[in-house]
Backbone as ProteinMPNN parsed JSONL, in Angstrom:
{"seq_chain_A": "MLKKSLLLYLLVLIISLGCNKNETLYKVVGVKDGDTMVLLSPDNQSITVRLAEVDCPEKSQAFGQAAKQFTSDLCFGKMVKLVGNQHDLYGRTVGEVVLENGTSVNHELVKQGYAWQYRAYSKSMELAMLEQQARQNRLGLWQDENPTPPWNFRKEEKTQRVEKKVKKVNKPYKKRRSRKHQDTVAF", "coords_chain_A": {"N_chain_A": [[-23.97, 44.1, 73.937], [-22.302, 45.864, 74.756], [-19.762, 44.254, 75.1], [-19.957, 43.47, 71.889], [-18.731, 46.497, 70.764], [-16.647, 47.028, 72.456], [-14.981, 44.51, 71.497], [-15.097, 45.748, 68.557], [-13.497, 48.02, 68.993], [-11.148, 47.108, 69.928], [-10.238, 45.79, 67.9], [-10.354, 47.767, 66.004], [-8.052, 49.008, 66.989], [-5.772, 47.366, 66.955], [-5.609, 47.336, 64.043], [-5.014, 49.712, 63.508], [-2.984, 50.109, 64.797], [-1.151, 48.313, 63.191], [-0.863, 49.22, 60.789], [0.236, 51.9, 61.234], [3.223, 51.637, 61.435], [5.893, 52.599, 62.27], [8.712, 52.643, 61.115], [12.194, 52.961, 61.577], [14.313, 54.95, 59.711], [17.626, 54.755, 57.681], [20.269, 56.686, 56.887], [22.51, 56.235, 54.554], [25.712, 56.656, 54.967], [28.463, 56.046, 54.499], [30.51, 53.668, 53.17], [32.343, 51.066, 53.701], [33.638, 48.531, 52.892], [32.59, 45.922, 50.509], [30.589, 44.553, 52.243], [30.425, 45.983, 54.74], [28.965, 48.681, 56.2], [28.481, 52.141, 57.288], [25.57, 53.614, 58.823], [23.622, 56.26, 59.459], [21.68, 57.089, 62.082], [18.348, 58.577, 62.525], [18.75, 60.447, 65.06], [21.119, 61.184, 64.702], [23.119, 59.538, 65.262], [25.954, 57.41, 64.812], [26.064, 54.267, 63.12], [27.964, 51.167, 62.642], [27.464, 48.68, 60.149], [27.306, 45.387, 59.799], [26.69, 43.645, 57.12], [24.637, 41.207, 57.007], [24.647, 37.299, 56.815], [26.109, 37.442, 54.479], [29.099, 36.936, 52.647], [31.565, 39.472, 51.239], [34.215, 39.664, 48.845], [37.86, 40.283, 50.52], [38.829, 43.809, 50.862], [41.765, 44.14, 49.598], [41.729, 41.65, 48.0], [40.847, 39.697, 45.006], [37.99, 41.227, 43.347], [37.06, 42.817, 45.259], [37.076, 45.607, 45.387], [35.506, 45.961, 43.722], [33.398, 45.053, 44.511], [32.714, 46.574, 46.762], [32.261, 49.042, 45.442], [30.032, 48.438, 44.34], [28.064, 48.345, 46.022], [28.475, 50.917, 47.37], [27.238, 51.812, 44.863], [24.438, 50.931, 44.866], [23.468, 52.001, 47.603], [24.389, 54.157, 48.634], [24.291, 57.193, 50.438], [21.575, 56.852, 50.074], [18.31, 56.33, 51.749], [17.775, 53.761, 54.431], [16.428, 50.76, 55.531], [17.007, 49.331, 58.395], [17.46, 45.803, 59.572], [17.697, 43.92, 62.1], [19.2, 43.541, 65.091], [21.984, 42.379, 65.917], [25.048, 41.961, 67.545], [28.284, 41.778, 66.657], [32.184, 40.448, 67.369], [33.352, 42.909, 66.597], [32.017, 44.944, 67.324], [30.179, 45.477, 65.584], [27.159, 46.158, 64.24], [25.002, 43.861, 63.137], [22.889, 42.811, 60.572], [20.136, 42.882, 58.282], [20.088, 45.317, 55.377], [17.382, 47.122, 53.948], [16.385, 48.608, 50.998], [14.478, 51.826, 50.348], [12.457, 50.782, 48.4], [12.262, 48.029, 48.681], [14.194, 46.383, 48.227], [16.829, 43.914, 49.25], [19.698, 44.737, 50.383], [21.715, 42.938, 51.191], [20.893, 40.489, 49.713], [20.895, 41.421, 47.374], [23.649, 42.071, 46.564], [24.829, 38.995, 46.694], [23.004, 38.413, 44.211], [23.97, 39.437, 42.063], [26.635, 38.533, 41.781], [28.46, 39.684, 43.898], [29.188, 38.77, 46.382], [29.055, 35.964, 48.413], [27.218, 33.426, 49.812], [27.228, 33.292, 53.246], [27.72, 30.82, 54.675], [28.224, 29.938, 56.922], [26.933, 31.428, 58.812], [24.382, 31.138, 58.059], [21.557, 29.685, 56.796], [19.776, 30.164, 54.862], [17.861, 29.514, 52.215], [16.994, 31.197, 50.053], [18.982, 32.965, 49.577], [21.077, 30.997, 49.045], [19.887, 30.012, 46.314], [20.39, 32.447, 45.14], [22.774, 32.823, 44.709], [23.894, 30.47, 43.581], [22.478, 30.633, 40.886], [23.978, 33.191, 40.081], [26.379, 32.036, 40.08], [26.481, 30.069, 38.122], [25.518, 32.118, 35.91], [28.036, 33.632, 35.769], [28.261, 36.108, 36.883], [29.877, 38.697, 38.128], [32.253, 37.855, 40.836], [32.57, 35.219, 39.985], [33.188, 35.295, 37.378], [36.091, 34.589, 37.505], [38.149, 31.441, 37.146], [38.511, 29.97, 39.773], [37.207, 31.006, 42.424], [38.519, 32.209, 45.364], [37.148, 31.971, 48.7], [36.461, 34.877, 50.754], [36.423, 34.056, 53.673], [38.522, 31.763, 53.798], [40.533, 33.107, 52.442], [41.295, 35.403, 54.543], [42.186, 33.745, 56.455], [44.272, 32.701, 55.144], [45.824, 35.066, 54.994], [46.077, 35.417, 57.585], [48.018, 33.532, 58.416], [50.113, 33.707, 57.049], [50.978, 35.841, 58.19], [51.494, 35.021, 60.954], [53.599, 32.994, 60.146], [55.376, 35.317, 59.213], [55.92, 36.495, 61.319], [57.025, 34.59, 63.286], [58.996, 33.767, 61.726], [60.936, 36.337, 62.152], [61.118, 36.164, 65.045], [62.757, 33.61, 65.249], [65.315, 34.784, 63.732], [68.814, 34.552, 63.75], [70.587, 36.31, 65.664], [73.4, 38.55, 64.803], [76.746, 38.343, 66.227], [78.301, 40.107, 68.289], [81.407, 42.027, 67.707], [83.4, 42.21, 70.128], [84.725, 45.339, 71.215], [87.995, 46.617, 71.212], [89.1, 48.084, 73.965], [90.527, 51.175, 74.909], [92.54, 52.686, 77.512], [92.009, 55.356, 79.105], [93.92, 58.154, 80.266], [93.693, 60.197, 82.698], [95.107, 63.418, 83.571]], "CA_chain_A": [[-23.861, 45.214, 73.383], [-21.19, 46.113, 75.42], [-18.847, 43.613, 74.003], [-19.447, 43.763, 70.532], [-18.191, 47.735, 71.08], [-15.395, 46.661, 73.066], [-14.199, 43.906, 70.493], [-14.808, 46.495, 67.715], [-12.836, 49.354, 69.5], [-9.924, 46.16, 70.345], [-10.064, 45.466, 66.335], [-9.592, 49.147, 65.385], [-6.818, 49.51, 67.662], [-5.151, 46.391, 66.001], [-5.61, 47.612, 62.834], [-4.306, 51.212, 63.252], [-1.053, 50.123, 65.194], [-0.348, 47.608, 62.236], [-0.809, 50.076, 59.899], [1.23, 53.012, 61.733], [4.373, 50.885, 61.435], [6.662, 53.558, 62.247], [9.868, 51.814, 60.849], [13.113, 53.588, 61.346], [15.203, 54.943, 58.323], [18.792, 55.214, 58.492], [21.008, 57.179, 55.677], [23.671, 55.583, 54.132], [27.031, 57.592, 54.867], [29.695, 55.63, 54.199], [30.534, 52.17, 52.643], [33.858, 50.422, 54.146], [33.769, 47.308, 51.991], [31.129, 45.483, 50.172], [29.378, 43.915, 53.476], [30.385, 47.076, 55.848], [28.619, 50.314, 55.935], [28.065, 53.173, 58.095], [24.328, 54.148, 58.698], [23.166, 57.568, 60.335], [20.108, 57.479, 62.585], [17.38, 59.755, 62.619], [19.085, 61.554, 65.993], [22.577, 61.616, 64.249], [24.18, 58.604, 65.729], [26.554, 57.1, 63.803], [26.201, 52.902, 63.461], [28.482, 50.265, 61.214], [26.828, 47.715, 60.09], [27.952, 44.265, 58.819], [25.412, 42.702, 56.41], [23.751, 39.781, 57.581], [24.707, 36.277, 56.178], [26.621, 37.444, 53.243], [30.33, 37.512, 52.88], [32.215, 40.035, 50.597], [35.624, 39.47, 49.094], [38.197, 41.836, 51.155], [39.194, 44.815, 49.256], [42.801, 43.472, 49.011], [41.088, 40.427, 47.147], [39.744, 40.226, 43.674], [36.631, 41.973, 43.258], [37.05, 43.323, 46.626], [36.921, 46.747, 45.117], [34.093, 45.886, 42.502], [32.018, 44.831, 45.779], [32.726, 48.074, 47.577], [31.567, 49.932, 44.294], [28.443, 47.863, 43.703], [27.459, 48.636, 47.72], [28.013, 52.096, 47.561], [26.388, 52.224, 43.764], [23.198, 50.856, 45.18], [22.863, 52.268, 48.717], [25.6, 55.322, 49.645], [23.081, 58.822, 50.504], [20.459, 56.691, 50.303], [17.626, 56.023, 53.188], [17.467, 52.464, 54.587], [15.926, 50.113, 56.922], [17.694, 48.43, 59.421], [16.856, 44.87, 60.109], [18.272, 42.999, 62.973], [20.22, 44.492, 66.164], [22.581, 41.939, 66.728], [26.331, 42.649, 67.565], [29.513, 40.592, 66.525], [33.212, 40.551, 68.106], [34.174, 44.102, 66.794], [31.13, 46.125, 68.242], [29.185, 46.074, 64.844], [25.511, 45.912, 64.02], [24.827, 42.846, 62.027], [21.866, 42.838, 59.737], [19.907, 43.11, 56.802], [19.78, 46.387, 55.146], [16.823, 47.361, 53.019], [16.466, 49.987, 50.476], [13.05, 52.254, 50.576], [11.683, 50.315, 47.506], [11.924, 47.021, 49.377], [15.466, 45.957, 47.862], [17.678, 43.699, 50.042], [21.594, 44.754, 49.729], [22.339, 41.286, 51.125], [20.332, 39.717, 48.614], [21.576, 42.098, 45.871], [25.147, 41.415, 46.369], [24.602, 37.731, 46.274], [22.425, 37.748, 43.303], [24.831, 40.207, 41.058], [28.138, 37.814, 42.273], [29.891, 40.453, 44.746], [29.188, 38.234, 47.364], [29.148, 34.741, 49.08], [26.137, 33.243, 51.154], [28.285, 33.107, 54.421], [27.103, 29.685, 54.942], [29.022, 29.794, 58.594], [25.89, 32.233, 59.354], [23.359, 31.403, 57.662], [20.922, 28.74, 56.422], [18.705, 30.911, 54.1], [17.533, 28.901, 50.591], [16.603, 31.879, 48.939], [20.561, 33.185, 49.203], [21.554, 29.867, 48.325], [19.322, 29.606, 44.913], [20.736, 33.387, 44.302], [24.367, 32.489, 44.505], [24.113, 29.458, 42.593], [22.369, 31.698, 39.649], [25.054, 34.086, 39.96], [27.675, 31.231, 39.816], [25.616, 29.484, 36.442], [25.698, 32.951, 34.762], [29.143, 33.814, 35.911], [28.09, 37.057, 37.25], [30.69, 39.535, 39.474], [33.544, 36.972, 40.846], [32.276, 34.084, 39.569], [34.134, 35.248, 36.318], [37.108, 33.986, 37.982], [37.923, 30.423, 37.136], [38.174, 29.2, 41.014], [37.097, 32.346, 43.328], [38.729, 32.181, 46.741], [36.11, 32.316, 49.645], [36.754, 35.535, 52.069], [37.255, 33.663, 54.904], [39.754, 31.199, 53.362], [41.41, 34.648, 52.125], [41.413, 35.768, 55.825], [42.909, 32.677, 57.257], [45.585, 32.116, 54.369], [46.982, 35.914, 55.216], [46.577, 35.318, 59.007], [48.523, 32.378, 58.098], [51.516, 34.296, 56.681], [51.365, 36.956, 59.361], [52.048, 34.456, 62.072], [54.619, 32.81, 59.56], [56.338, 36.186, 59.179], [56.638, 36.604, 62.899], [58.296, 33.581, 63.534], [60.161, 33.965, 61.136], [61.315, 37.345, 62.66], [61.609, 35.876, 66.289], [64.094, 32.817, 65.14], [66.16, 34.915, 63.224], [69.748, 34.279, 64.482], [71.441, 37.475, 66.039], [74.579, 38.634, 64.869], [77.601, 37.804, 67.275], [78.503, 41.349, 68.066], [82.509, 41.808, 67.77], [84.168, 43.218, 71.018], [85.58, 46.517, 71.108], [88.98, 46.985, 71.977], [88.955, 49.363, 74.493], [92.055, 51.749, 75.137], [92.727, 52.839, 78.716], [92.535, 56.739, 78.791], [94.389, 58.442, 81.108], [93.375, 61.768, 83.204], [96.09, 64.621, 84.107]], "C_chain_A": [[-22.292, 45.658, 73.706], [-19.799, 45.667, 74.822], [-18.589, 43.421, 72.845], [-18.878, 45.42, 70.592], [-16.907, 47.395, 71.834], [-14.396, 45.942, 71.92], [-14.038, 45.137, 69.15], [-13.865, 47.598, 68.119], [-11.464, 48.276, 69.616], [-9.409, 46.261, 68.65], [-9.652, 46.805, 65.573], [-8.279, 49.442, 65.312], [-5.715, 48.579, 67.307], [-4.649, 46.756, 64.939], [-4.9, 48.939, 62.665], [-2.733, 51.285, 63.963], [-0.372, 49.11, 64.235], [-0.207, 48.381, 61.024], [0.456, 51.561, 60.111], [2.696, 52.49, 62.103], [5.488, 52.1, 61.272], [8.343, 53.012, 62.482], [11.003, 53.133, 60.486], [13.867, 53.664, 59.868], [16.222, 55.42, 58.875], [19.315, 55.88, 57.312], [22.149, 56.64, 55.931], [24.676, 56.568, 54.001], [28.634, 57.393, 54.446], [29.684, 53.874, 54.073], [32.187, 52.096, 52.949], [34.381, 49.381, 53.204], [32.42, 46.715, 51.422], [30.36, 44.91, 51.167], [29.785, 44.668, 54.529], [29.7, 48.364, 55.338], [28.344, 51.225, 57.335], [26.552, 53.836, 57.97], [24.333, 55.516, 59.991], [21.878, 57.69, 60.598], [19.739, 58.649, 62.764], [18.041, 60.951, 64.108], [20.834, 61.643, 65.678], [23.934, 60.72, 64.82], [24.49, 57.742, 64.528], [27.151, 55.544, 63.847], [27.084, 51.933, 62.402], [27.554, 49.55, 61.557], [27.353, 46.849, 58.901], [26.716, 43.586, 58.026], [25.484, 41.091, 56.69], [24.059, 38.408, 56.753], [25.046, 36.106, 54.721], [28.422, 38.084, 53.507], [30.991, 38.113, 51.317], [33.729, 39.757, 50.323], [36.5, 40.448, 50.005], [38.899, 42.76, 50.275], [40.446, 44.431, 48.726], [42.63, 41.89, 47.942], [40.661, 41.188, 45.92], [38.585, 40.26, 43.753], [36.406, 42.434, 44.55], [36.54, 44.236, 46.553], [35.507, 46.615, 44.448], [33.171, 45.667, 43.706], [31.829, 46.183, 46.544], [31.96, 49.145, 46.187], [30.071, 49.763, 44.244], [27.948, 48.314, 45.067], [27.037, 50.125, 47.37], [27.261, 52.447, 46.089], [24.809, 52.237, 44.16], [22.591, 51.607, 46.446], [23.559, 53.547, 49.18], [24.407, 56.757, 48.997], [21.904, 58.338, 50.383], [19.545, 56.24, 51.626], [17.298, 54.615, 53.092], [16.732, 51.962, 55.79], [16.656, 49.256, 57.549], [16.918, 47.027, 59.901], [17.877, 44.039, 60.873], [19.423, 44.28, 64.109], [21.551, 43.522, 66.901], [24.268, 42.384, 66.726], [27.475, 41.507, 67.549], [30.711, 41.159, 67.226], [33.777, 41.843, 68.045], [33.453, 45.46, 66.779], [30.224, 46.431, 66.909], [27.569, 45.799, 64.495], [25.458, 44.826, 62.823], [23.388, 42.754, 61.538], [21.449, 43.142, 58.492], [19.84, 44.863, 56.373], [18.515, 46.455, 53.865], [16.505, 48.399, 52.49], [14.726, 50.179, 50.415], [12.289, 51.563, 49.741], [11.864, 48.604, 47.669], [13.604, 45.717, 48.806], [16.441, 45.242, 48.99], [18.904, 44.08, 49.829], [22.1, 43.839, 50.097], [21.979, 40.722, 50.225], [20.968, 40.249, 46.945], [22.747, 41.803, 45.728], [25.459, 40.051, 46.017], [24.567, 37.498, 44.943], [23.313, 38.349, 42.334], [26.181, 39.367, 40.806], [29.09, 38.919, 42.979], [29.984, 39.649, 46.07], [28.79, 36.636, 47.674], [27.724, 34.486, 49.86], [27.29, 32.783, 52.325], [27.645, 31.766, 55.377], [27.488, 29.39, 56.633], [27.414, 30.217, 59.567], [24.766, 32.274, 58.957], [22.813, 30.37, 56.505], [19.863, 28.883, 55.228], [18.778, 30.12, 52.122], [17.502, 29.621, 49.373], [18.019, 32.74, 48.72], [21.242, 32.246, 48.819], [21.378, 29.775, 46.646], [20.193, 30.956, 44.21], [22.031, 33.372, 44.158], [24.659, 31.605, 43.556], [23.758, 30.041, 41.141], [23.36, 32.44, 39.373], [26.268, 32.907, 39.569], [27.189, 30.78, 38.16], [26.005, 30.794, 35.438], [27.018, 33.77, 34.721], [29.029, 35.379, 35.912], [29.336, 37.547, 38.322], [32.422, 38.458, 39.344], [33.45, 35.71, 40.473], [32.501, 33.893, 38.45], [35.452, 34.205, 36.445], [37.03, 32.388, 38.006], [37.692, 29.762, 38.754], [38.218, 30.517, 41.977], [37.477, 31.738, 44.678], [37.582, 32.758, 47.946], [36.773, 33.375, 50.487], [37.253, 35.08, 53.105], [38.024, 32.214, 54.638], [40.893, 31.998, 53.504], [42.172, 35.062, 53.275], [42.429, 34.766, 56.391], [44.043, 32.645, 56.466], [46.251, 33.675, 54.84], [47.185, 36.036, 56.941], [47.769, 34.306, 59.436], [50.274, 32.714, 58.155], [51.789, 35.531, 57.695], [51.848, 36.343, 60.248], [53.543, 33.632, 61.691], [56.038, 33.776, 59.517], [56.92, 36.484, 60.22], [57.339, 35.96, 63.384], [59.209, 33.494, 63.123], [61.214, 35.135, 61.771], [62.076, 37.041, 63.857], [62.61, 34.985, 66.148], [65.214, 33.702, 64.392], [67.478, 35.364, 64.233], [70.199, 35.786, 64.685], [72.932, 37.258, 65.574], [75.616, 38.745, 65.896], [78.004, 39.52, 67.257], [80.384, 41.216, 68.885], [82.854, 43.015, 69.082], [85.227, 44.35, 70.858], [86.775, 46.539, 71.946], [89.172, 48.589, 72.98], [90.674, 49.836, 75.251], [91.631, 52.393, 76.561], [92.898, 54.602, 78.311], [93.062, 57.176, 80.553], [94.292, 60.064, 81.926], [94.815, 62.189, 83.98], [95.616, 65.277, 84.776]], "O_chain_A": [[-21.356, 45.726, 72.909], [-18.963, 46.374, 74.259], [-17.445, 43.216, 72.438], [-17.89, 45.112, 69.926], [-15.979, 47.897, 71.199], [-13.369, 46.461, 71.483], [-12.896, 45.41, 68.78], [-13.418, 48.135, 67.105], [-10.477, 48.918, 69.257], [-8.336, 46.754, 68.302], [-8.783, 46.868, 64.704], [-7.548, 49.854, 64.41], [-4.596, 49.087, 67.374], [-3.45, 46.626, 64.694], [-4.232, 49.158, 61.654], [-1.777, 52.046, 63.811], [0.845, 48.962, 64.34], [0.693, 48.061, 60.246], [1.255, 52.008, 59.289], [3.267, 52.979, 63.078], [5.863, 52.451, 60.153], [8.997, 52.966, 63.524], [10.89, 53.979, 59.598], [13.989, 52.728, 59.078], [16.296, 56.113, 59.89], [18.579, 55.555, 56.381], [22.741, 56.512, 57.003], [24.63, 57.336, 53.04], [29.564, 58.16, 54.197], [29.018, 53.072, 54.728], [33.044, 52.874, 52.532], [35.539, 49.437, 52.793], [31.319, 47.037, 51.871], [29.193, 44.76, 50.807], [29.546, 44.071, 55.578], [29.897, 48.92, 54.258], [27.974, 50.667, 58.368], [26.358, 54.582, 57.011], [24.922, 55.579, 61.07], [21.024, 58.167, 59.851], [20.432, 59.618, 63.074], [17.757, 62.148, 64.083], [21.624, 62.16, 66.468], [25.138, 60.977, 64.847], [23.755, 57.414, 63.597], [28.251, 55.297, 64.341], [26.753, 52.052, 61.222], [26.912, 49.507, 62.606], [27.677, 47.133, 57.747], [25.837, 43.004, 58.663], [26.299, 40.18, 56.538], [23.492, 38.532, 55.667], [24.658, 35.241, 53.936], [28.867, 39.049, 54.129], [30.952, 37.375, 50.332], [34.501, 39.62, 51.272], [35.919, 41.491, 50.305], [39.43, 42.507, 49.194], [40.505, 44.319, 47.501], [43.532, 41.326, 47.321], [40.33, 42.35, 45.682], [37.992, 39.303, 44.251], [35.223, 42.367, 44.884], [35.552, 44.392, 47.271], [34.531, 47.269, 44.813], [32.098, 46.27, 43.693], [30.734, 46.67, 46.821], [31.056, 49.941, 46.439], [29.179, 50.606, 44.144], [26.914, 48.922, 44.791], [25.905, 50.556, 47.155], [26.605, 53.487, 46.149], [24.046, 53.172, 43.917], [21.386, 51.857, 46.454], [23.176, 53.966, 50.272], [23.969, 57.118, 47.905], [20.976, 59.133, 50.529], [20.186, 55.773, 52.568], [16.728, 54.13, 52.114], [16.487, 52.604, 56.811], [16.896, 48.226, 56.919], [15.871, 47.115, 60.542], [18.826, 43.52, 60.285], [20.049, 45.318, 63.893], [22.032, 43.743, 68.012], [24.651, 43.157, 65.848], [27.512, 40.54, 68.309], [30.548, 42.267, 67.736], [34.528, 42.226, 68.943], [33.859, 46.576, 66.451], [29.542, 47.456, 66.934], [27.184, 44.677, 64.824], [25.884, 45.066, 61.693], [22.623, 42.569, 62.485], [22.208, 43.611, 57.644], [19.485, 45.614, 57.282], [18.753, 45.818, 52.839], [16.266, 49.342, 53.245], [13.887, 49.277, 50.421], [11.134, 51.547, 50.165], [11.565, 47.932, 46.682], [13.789, 44.534, 49.093], [16.92, 46.076, 49.758], [19.308, 43.615, 48.763], [23.131, 43.56, 49.483], [22.931, 40.225, 49.622], [21.302, 39.685, 45.903], [23.041, 41.204, 44.694], [26.278, 39.84, 45.122], [25.389, 36.823, 44.323], [23.496, 37.501, 41.461], [26.777, 39.496, 39.737], [30.28, 39.032, 42.686], [30.912, 39.928, 46.828], [28.016, 36.192, 46.825], [27.211, 35.415, 50.484], [28.128, 31.913, 52.086], [27.218, 31.829, 56.529], [26.879, 28.583, 57.335], [26.93, 29.64, 60.541], [24.002, 33.185, 59.274], [23.445, 30.202, 55.462], [19.239, 27.941, 54.74], [19.579, 30.295, 51.204], [17.75, 29.259, 48.222], [18.149, 33.216, 47.592], [22.206, 32.571, 48.126], [22.291, 29.557, 45.85], [20.655, 30.841, 43.075], [22.437, 34.102, 43.253], [25.55, 31.813, 42.733], [24.61, 29.967, 40.256], [23.724, 32.361, 38.199], [27.016, 33.162, 38.625], [27.692, 31.308, 37.168], [26.644, 30.635, 34.398], [27.188, 34.543, 33.779], [29.635, 35.987, 35.03], [29.683, 36.803, 39.24], [33.264, 38.331, 38.454], [34.447, 35.022, 40.696], [32.285, 32.775, 37.982], [35.73, 33.282, 35.68], [36.136, 31.859, 38.667], [36.694, 29.061, 38.921], [39.317, 31.004, 42.238], [36.8, 30.808, 45.114], [37.264, 33.947, 47.976], [37.762, 32.937, 51.073], [38.323, 35.472, 53.57], [38.006, 31.516, 55.651], [41.869, 31.858, 54.241], [43.4, 35.136, 53.247], [43.524, 35.185, 56.766], [45.058, 32.542, 57.155], [47.439, 33.518, 55.121], [48.144, 36.577, 57.492], [48.324, 34.29, 60.535], [51.21, 32.291, 58.833], [52.907, 36.028, 57.826], [52.853, 36.905, 60.684], [54.461, 33.543, 62.507], [57.209, 33.427, 59.667], [58.123, 36.727, 60.311], [58.327, 36.4, 63.971], [60.259, 33.217, 63.702], [62.384, 34.765, 61.87], [63.254, 37.369, 64.001], [63.591, 35.276, 66.833], [66.298, 33.132, 64.514], [67.403, 36.167, 65.163], [70.125, 36.476, 63.669], [73.596, 36.244, 65.788], [75.182, 39.538, 66.731], [77.98, 40.113, 66.178], [80.696, 40.687, 69.952], [82.655, 44.229, 69.054], [86.373, 44.202, 70.432], [86.709, 46.495, 73.175], [89.322, 49.761, 72.636], [91.55, 49.182, 75.818], [90.435, 52.613, 76.755], [93.678, 55.047, 77.469], [92.707, 56.69, 81.627], [94.986, 60.984, 81.494], [95.448, 61.481, 84.763], [96.238, 66.225, 85.256]]}, "name": "protein", "num_of_chains": 1, "seq": "MLKKSLLLYLLVLIISLGCNKNETLYKVVGVKDGDTMVLLSPDNQSITVRLAEVDCPEKSQAFGQAAKQFTSDLCFGKMVKLVGNQHDLYGRTVGEVVLENGTSVNHELVKQGYAWQYRAYSKSMELAMLEQQARQNRLGLWQDENPTPPWNFRKEEKTQRVEKKVKKVNKPYKKRRSRKHQDTVAF"}
């Protein structure tokens, strides 16, 4: 009898814990670009979040502003769940952002053609399929004949900055002409 009541008690405890998931909701208070946003925690702490497994075009790149606008339209001012708590080199939290209705912002960006699956950091078959469908339907950035992935765009920009710097450093200096000094005589 004691065993049965103990088992029943444990079962009720497990069920109640499972049902009372108290998921923290954050408010989206800023969208920096298509895959980076600022969330406000319940205790008013600002958290910069980089969306995991996806990479949107840079703001200065074709479809970069469109990706930012899409993300903003989708979630700005809304309450969201943050799944994941890893951090990148820039101190941003890397994770998946999910709307209250269950829509993954990460997946929606790829599905609508505003992001690539970031294959260097993602092995998700679902994201690969969403990207393939967006390509086939020529959605968003896939309207371009040959879109440049943002990781290649960033690499090219960095190369150009380095080349500019090297050019500046190797620029020959003009030889100064010597001034003719006149002796001044003090009386």
